[in-house]
PDB file of C-alpha atoms in Angstrom:
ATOM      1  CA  UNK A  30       8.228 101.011  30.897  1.00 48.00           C
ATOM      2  CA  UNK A  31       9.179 100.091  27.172  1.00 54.00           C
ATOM      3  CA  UNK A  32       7.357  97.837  25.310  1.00 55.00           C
ATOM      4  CA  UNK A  33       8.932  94.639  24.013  1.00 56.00           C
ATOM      5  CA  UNK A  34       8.032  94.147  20.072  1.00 58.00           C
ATOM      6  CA  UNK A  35       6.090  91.284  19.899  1.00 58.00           C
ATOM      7  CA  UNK A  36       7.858  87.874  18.501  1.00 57.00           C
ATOM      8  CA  UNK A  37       7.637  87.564  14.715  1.00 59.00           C
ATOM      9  CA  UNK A  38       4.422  84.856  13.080  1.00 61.00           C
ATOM     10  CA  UNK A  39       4.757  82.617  10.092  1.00 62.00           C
ATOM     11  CA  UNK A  40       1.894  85.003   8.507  1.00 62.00           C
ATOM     12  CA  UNK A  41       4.623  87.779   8.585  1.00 85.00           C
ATOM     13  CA  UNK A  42       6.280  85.916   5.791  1.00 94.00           C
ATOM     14  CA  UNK A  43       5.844  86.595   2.427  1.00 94.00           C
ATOM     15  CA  UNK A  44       2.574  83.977   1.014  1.00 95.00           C
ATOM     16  CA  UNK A  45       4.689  82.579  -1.577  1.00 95.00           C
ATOM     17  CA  UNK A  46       7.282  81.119   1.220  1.00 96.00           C
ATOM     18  CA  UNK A  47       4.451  79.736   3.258  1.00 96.00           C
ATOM     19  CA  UNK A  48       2.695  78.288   0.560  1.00 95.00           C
ATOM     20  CA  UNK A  49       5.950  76.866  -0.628  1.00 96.00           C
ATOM     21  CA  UNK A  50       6.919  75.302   3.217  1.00 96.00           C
ATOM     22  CA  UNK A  51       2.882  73.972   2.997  1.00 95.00           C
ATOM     23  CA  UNK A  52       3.640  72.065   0.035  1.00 93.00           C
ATOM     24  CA  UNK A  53       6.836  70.403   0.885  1.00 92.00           C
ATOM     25  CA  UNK A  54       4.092  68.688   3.438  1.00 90.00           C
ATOM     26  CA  UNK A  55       7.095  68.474   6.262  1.00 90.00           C
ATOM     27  CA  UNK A  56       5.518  70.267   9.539  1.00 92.00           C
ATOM     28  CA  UNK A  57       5.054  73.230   8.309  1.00 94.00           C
ATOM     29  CA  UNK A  58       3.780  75.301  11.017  1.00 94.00           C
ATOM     30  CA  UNK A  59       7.335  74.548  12.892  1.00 95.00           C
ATOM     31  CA  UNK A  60       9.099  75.442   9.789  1.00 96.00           C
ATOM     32  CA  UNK A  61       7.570  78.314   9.626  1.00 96.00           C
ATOM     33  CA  UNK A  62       7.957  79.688  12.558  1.00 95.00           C
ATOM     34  CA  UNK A  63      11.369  79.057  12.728  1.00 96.00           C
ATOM     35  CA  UNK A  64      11.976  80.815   9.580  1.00 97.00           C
ATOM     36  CA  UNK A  65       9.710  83.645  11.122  1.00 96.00           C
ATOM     37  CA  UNK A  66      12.107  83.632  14.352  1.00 95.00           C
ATOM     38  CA  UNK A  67      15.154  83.639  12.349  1.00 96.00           C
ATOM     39  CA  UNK A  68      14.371  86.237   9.674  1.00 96.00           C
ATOM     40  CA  UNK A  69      12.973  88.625  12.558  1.00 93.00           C
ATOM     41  CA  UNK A  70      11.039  91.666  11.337  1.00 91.00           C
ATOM     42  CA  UNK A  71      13.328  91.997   8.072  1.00 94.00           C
ATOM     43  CA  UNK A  72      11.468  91.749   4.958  1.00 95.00           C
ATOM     44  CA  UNK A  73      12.398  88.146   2.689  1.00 97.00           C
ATOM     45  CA  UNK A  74      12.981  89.444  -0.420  1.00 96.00           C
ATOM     46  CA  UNK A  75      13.524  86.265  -2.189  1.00 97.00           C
ATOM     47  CA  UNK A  76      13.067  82.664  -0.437  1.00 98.00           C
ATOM     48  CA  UNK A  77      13.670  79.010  -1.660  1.00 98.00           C
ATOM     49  CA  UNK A  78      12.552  75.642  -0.121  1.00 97.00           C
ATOM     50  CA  UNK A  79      13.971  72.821  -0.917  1.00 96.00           C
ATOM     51  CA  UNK A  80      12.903  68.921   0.411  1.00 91.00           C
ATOM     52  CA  UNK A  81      15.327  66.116   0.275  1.00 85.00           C
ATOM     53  CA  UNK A  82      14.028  62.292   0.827  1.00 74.00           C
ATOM     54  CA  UNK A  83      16.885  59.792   1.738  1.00 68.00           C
ATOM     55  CA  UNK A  84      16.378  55.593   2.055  1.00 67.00           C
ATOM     56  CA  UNK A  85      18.402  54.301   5.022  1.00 64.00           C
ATOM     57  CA  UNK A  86      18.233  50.319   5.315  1.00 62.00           C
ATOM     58  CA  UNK A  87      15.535  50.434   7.345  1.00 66.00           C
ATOM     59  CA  UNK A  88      13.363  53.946   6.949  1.00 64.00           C
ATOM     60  CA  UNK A  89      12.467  56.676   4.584  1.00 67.00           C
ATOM     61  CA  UNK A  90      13.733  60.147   5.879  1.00 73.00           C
ATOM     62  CA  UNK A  91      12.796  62.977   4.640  1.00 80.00           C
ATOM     63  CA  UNK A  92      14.533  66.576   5.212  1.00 88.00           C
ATOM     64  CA  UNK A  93      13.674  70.466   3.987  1.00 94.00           C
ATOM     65  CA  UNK A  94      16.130  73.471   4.025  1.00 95.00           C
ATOM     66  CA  UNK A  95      14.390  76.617   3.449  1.00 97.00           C
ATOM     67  CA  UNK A  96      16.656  79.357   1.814  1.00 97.00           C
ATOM     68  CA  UNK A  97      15.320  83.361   2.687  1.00 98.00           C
ATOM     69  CA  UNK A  98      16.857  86.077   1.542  1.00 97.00           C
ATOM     70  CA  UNK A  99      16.522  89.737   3.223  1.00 96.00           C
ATOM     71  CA  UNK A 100      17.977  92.963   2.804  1.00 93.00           C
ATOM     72  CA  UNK A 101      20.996  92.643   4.540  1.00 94.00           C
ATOM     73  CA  UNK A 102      21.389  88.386   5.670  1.00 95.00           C
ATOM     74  CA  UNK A 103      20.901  85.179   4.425  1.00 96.00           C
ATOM     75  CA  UNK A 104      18.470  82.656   6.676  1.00 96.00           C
ATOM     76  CA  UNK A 105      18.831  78.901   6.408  1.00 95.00           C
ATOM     77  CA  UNK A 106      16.908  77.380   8.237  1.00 96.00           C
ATOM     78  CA  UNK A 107      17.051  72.765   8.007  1.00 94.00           C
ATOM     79  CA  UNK A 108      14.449  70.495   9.563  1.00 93.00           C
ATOM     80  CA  UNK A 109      14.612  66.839   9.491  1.00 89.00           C
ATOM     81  CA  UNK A 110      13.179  64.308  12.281  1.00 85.00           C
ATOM     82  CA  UNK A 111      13.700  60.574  14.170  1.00 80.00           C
ATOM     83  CA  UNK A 112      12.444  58.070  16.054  1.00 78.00           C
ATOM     84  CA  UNK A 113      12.385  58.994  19.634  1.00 77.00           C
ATOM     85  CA  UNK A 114      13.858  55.790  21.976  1.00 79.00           C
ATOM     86  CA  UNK A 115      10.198  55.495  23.405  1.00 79.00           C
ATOM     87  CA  UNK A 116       8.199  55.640  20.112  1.00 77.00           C
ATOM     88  CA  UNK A 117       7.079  58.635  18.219  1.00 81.00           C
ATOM     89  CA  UNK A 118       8.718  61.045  16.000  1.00 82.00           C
ATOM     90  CA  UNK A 119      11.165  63.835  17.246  1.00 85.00           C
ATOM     91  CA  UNK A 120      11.085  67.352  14.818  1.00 88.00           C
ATOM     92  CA  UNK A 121      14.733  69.153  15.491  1.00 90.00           C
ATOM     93  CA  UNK A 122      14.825  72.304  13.382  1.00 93.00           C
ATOM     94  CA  UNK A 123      17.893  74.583  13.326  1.00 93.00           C
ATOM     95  CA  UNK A 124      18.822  78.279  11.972  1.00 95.00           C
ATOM     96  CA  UNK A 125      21.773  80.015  10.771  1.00 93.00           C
ATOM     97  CA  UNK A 126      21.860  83.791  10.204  1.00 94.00           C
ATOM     98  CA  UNK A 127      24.880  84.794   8.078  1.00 93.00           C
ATOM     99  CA  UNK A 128      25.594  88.627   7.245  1.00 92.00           C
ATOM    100  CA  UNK A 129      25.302  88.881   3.188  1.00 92.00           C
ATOM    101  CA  UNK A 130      28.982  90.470   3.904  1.00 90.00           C
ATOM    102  CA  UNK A 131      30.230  87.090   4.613  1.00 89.00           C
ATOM    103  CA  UNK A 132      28.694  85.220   1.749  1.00 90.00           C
ATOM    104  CA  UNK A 133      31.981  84.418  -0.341  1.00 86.00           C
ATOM    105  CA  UNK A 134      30.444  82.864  -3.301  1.00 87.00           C
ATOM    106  CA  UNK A 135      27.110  82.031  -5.317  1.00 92.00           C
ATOM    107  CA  UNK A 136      28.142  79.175  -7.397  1.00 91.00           C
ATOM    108  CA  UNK A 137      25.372  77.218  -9.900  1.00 94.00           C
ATOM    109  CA  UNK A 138      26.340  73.778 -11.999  1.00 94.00           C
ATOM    110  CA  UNK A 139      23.759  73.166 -14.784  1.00 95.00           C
ATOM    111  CA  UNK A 140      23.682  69.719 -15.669  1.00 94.00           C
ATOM    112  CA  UNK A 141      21.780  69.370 -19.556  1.00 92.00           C
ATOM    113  CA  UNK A 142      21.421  66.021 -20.527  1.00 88.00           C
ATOM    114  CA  UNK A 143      21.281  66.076 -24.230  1.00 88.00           C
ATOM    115  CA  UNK A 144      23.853  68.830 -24.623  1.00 90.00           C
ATOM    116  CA  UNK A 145      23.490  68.507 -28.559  1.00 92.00           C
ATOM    117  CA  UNK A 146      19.962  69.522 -28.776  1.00 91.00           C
ATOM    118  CA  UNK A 147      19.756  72.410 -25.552  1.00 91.00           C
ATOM    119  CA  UNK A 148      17.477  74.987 -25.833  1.00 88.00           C
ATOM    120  CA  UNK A 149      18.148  78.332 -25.777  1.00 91.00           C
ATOM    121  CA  UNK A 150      17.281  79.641 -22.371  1.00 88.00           C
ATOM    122  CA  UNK A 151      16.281  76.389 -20.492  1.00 86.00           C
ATOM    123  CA  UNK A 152      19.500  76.199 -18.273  1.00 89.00           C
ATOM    124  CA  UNK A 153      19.377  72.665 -17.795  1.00 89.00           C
ATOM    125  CA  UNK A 154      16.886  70.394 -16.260  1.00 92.00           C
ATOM    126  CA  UNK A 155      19.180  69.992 -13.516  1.00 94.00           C
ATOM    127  CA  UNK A 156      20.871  72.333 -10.864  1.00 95.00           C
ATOM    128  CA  UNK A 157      22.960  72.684  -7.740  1.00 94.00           C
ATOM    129  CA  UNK A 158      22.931  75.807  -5.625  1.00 94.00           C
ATOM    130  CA  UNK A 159      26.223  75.933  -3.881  1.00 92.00           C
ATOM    131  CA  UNK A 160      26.619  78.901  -1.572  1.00 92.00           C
ATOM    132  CA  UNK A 161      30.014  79.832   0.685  1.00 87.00           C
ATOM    133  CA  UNK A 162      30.438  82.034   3.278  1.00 84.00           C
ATOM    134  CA  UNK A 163      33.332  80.443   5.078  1.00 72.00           C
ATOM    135  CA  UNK A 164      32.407  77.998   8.025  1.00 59.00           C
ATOM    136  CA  UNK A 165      32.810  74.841   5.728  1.00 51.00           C
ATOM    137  CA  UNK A 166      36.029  74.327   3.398  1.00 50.00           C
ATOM    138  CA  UNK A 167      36.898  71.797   0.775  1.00 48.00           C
ATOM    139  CA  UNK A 168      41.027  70.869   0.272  1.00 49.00           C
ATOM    140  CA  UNK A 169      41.491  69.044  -3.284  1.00 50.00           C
ATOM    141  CA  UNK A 170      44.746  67.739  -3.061  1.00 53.00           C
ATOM    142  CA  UNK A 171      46.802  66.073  -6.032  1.00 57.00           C
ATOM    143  CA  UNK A 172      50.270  65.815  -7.285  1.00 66.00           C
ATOM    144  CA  UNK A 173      51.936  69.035  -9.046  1.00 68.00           C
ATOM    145  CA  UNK A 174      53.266  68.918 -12.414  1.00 72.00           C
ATOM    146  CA  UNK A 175      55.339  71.519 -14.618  1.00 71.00           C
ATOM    147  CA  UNK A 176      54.248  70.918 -17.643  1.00 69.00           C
ATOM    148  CA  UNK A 177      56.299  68.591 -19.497  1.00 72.00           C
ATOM    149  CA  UNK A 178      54.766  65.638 -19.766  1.00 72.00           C
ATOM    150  CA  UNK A 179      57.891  62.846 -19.769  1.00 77.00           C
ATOM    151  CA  UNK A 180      59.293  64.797 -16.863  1.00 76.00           C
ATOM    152  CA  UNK A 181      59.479  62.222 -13.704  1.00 73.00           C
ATOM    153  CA  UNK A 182      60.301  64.493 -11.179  1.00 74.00           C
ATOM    154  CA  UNK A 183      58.759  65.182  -8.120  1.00 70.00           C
ATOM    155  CA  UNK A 184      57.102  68.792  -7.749  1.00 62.00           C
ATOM    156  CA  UNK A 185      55.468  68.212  -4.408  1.00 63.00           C
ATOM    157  CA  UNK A 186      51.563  68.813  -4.209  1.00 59.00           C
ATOM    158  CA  UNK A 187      49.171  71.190  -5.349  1.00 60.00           C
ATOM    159  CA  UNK A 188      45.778  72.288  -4.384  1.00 53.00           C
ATOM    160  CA  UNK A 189      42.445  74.170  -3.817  1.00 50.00           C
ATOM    161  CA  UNK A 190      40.573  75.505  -1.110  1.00 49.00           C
ATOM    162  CA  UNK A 191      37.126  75.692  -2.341  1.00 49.00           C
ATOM    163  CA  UNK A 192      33.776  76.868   0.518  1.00 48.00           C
ATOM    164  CA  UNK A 193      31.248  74.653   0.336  1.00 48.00           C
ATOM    165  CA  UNK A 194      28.767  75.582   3.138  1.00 78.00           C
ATOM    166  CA  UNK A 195      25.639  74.362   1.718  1.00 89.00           C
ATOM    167  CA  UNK A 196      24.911  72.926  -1.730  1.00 91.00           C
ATOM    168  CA  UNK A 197      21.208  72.064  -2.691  1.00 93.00           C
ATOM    169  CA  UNK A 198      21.008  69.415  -5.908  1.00 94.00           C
ATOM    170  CA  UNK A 199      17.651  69.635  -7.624  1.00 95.00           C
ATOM    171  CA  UNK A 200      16.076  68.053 -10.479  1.00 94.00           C
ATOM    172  CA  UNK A 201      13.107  68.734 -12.672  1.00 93.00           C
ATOM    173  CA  UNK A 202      12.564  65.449 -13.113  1.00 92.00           C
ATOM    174  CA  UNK A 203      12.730  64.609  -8.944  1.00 90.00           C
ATOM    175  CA  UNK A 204      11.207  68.182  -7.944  1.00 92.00           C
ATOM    176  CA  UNK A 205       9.456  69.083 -10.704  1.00 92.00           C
ATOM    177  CA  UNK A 206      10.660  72.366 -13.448  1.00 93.00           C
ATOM    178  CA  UNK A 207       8.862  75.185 -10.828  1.00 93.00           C
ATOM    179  CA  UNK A 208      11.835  74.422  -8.108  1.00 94.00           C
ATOM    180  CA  UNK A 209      14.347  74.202 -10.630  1.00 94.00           C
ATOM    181  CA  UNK A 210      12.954  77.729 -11.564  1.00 94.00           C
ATOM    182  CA  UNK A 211      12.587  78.820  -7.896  1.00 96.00           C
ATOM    183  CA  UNK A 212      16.306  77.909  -7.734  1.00 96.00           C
ATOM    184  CA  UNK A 213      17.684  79.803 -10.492  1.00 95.00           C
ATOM    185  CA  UNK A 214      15.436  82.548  -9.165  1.00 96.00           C
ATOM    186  CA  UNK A 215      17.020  82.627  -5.772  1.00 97.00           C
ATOM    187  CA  UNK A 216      20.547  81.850  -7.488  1.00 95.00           C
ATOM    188  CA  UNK A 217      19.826  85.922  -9.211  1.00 95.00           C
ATOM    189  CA  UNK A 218      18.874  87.298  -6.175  1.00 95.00           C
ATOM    190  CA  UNK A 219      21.704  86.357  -4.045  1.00 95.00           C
ATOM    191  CA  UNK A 220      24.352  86.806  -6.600  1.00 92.00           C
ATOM    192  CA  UNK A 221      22.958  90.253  -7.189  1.00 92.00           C
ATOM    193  CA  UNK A 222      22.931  91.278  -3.420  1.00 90.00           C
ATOM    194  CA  UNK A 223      26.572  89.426  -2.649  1.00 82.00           C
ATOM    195  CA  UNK A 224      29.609  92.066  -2.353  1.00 62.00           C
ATOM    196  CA  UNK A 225      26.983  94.934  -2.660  1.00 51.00           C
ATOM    197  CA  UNK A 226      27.354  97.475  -0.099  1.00 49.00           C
ATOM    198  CA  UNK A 227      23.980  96.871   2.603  1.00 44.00           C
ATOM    199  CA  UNK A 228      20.676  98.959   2.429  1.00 44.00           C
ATOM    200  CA  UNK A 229      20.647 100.887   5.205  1.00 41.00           C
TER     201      UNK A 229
END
């Protein structure tokens, strides 16, 4: 009779990912074990967390998305909660595996606030991750032109497809300058391992 691997714990994840899910404060022992479940026994060699807090008219709501990246997928795994119709608080946590072969683009907008006086090697106190592997599309639509600018004629429409499956905004004046480093870090690692050929 075989023996059935036993199902992966949050302590196989790296300590810097756990400590990182601990701090964002949002259940982390669910997080964590979903990000265990998802990543499997693959190794994370580069993770980010991100939490989100949004103000609806009548409660605070808070959300994390938890970024890991292993040798041959990409993990993204997104918690958030509500109010259950009875009282109390209902956790639903989901995962998405995607195959680094499918990841289409690694796109990061630094946003510097005092462009004039940037520092060498800062990047910005502000960032958005954007990554694209297909699922979710953007269509920007607008009127063509030729060129000439008193022409009157109508050329019909232009525009661009652009993937925008995820895109993570952080600040280092919301999240503090660490996850606008973890960010960037991340940004590297996945922009070095996209359209590589996978470690076998």
């Amino acid at each position: 009779m075989r023996r059935s691997s036993p199902p992966p714990s949050y302590g196989d994840l790296p300590a810097d990912l756990v400590s990182a899910i601990e701090r964002a404060g949002y259940y982390p022992a669910l997080v964590s074990d979903v990000v265990a479940h998802a990543v499997g026994h693959r190794e994370v060699r580069s993770s980010f967390v991100h939490q989100e807090t949004t103000f609806d008219e009548d409660a605070v709501r808070r959300h994390v998305t938890v970024l890991a990246l292993t040798d041959v997928t990409l993990v993204i795994v997104h918690a958030d909660d509500r109010e259950a119709p009875g009282g109390g608080v209902v956790a639903t946590a989901s995962s998405e595996t995607i195959p680094l072969t499918a990841v289409r683009g690694v796109m990061v907008t630094h946003v510097v606030p005092d462009a004039a006086r940037y520092v060498p090697g800062t990047l910005g106190r502000e960032v958005t991750l954007t990554l694209g592997w297909g699922t979710v599309s953007r269509v920007d639509v607008g009127p063509a032109t030729c060129g000439d600018p008193s022409c009157e004629a109508d050329h019909g429409y232009d525009g661009t497809i652009t993937g925008d499956d995820i895109a993570l905004r952080v600040s280092a004046d919301a999240d503090g300058e660490a996850a606008v480093r973890s960010a960037l870090a991340f940004s590297r690692a996945m922009s070095a391992s996209t359209g590589l050929p996978l470690a076998r």
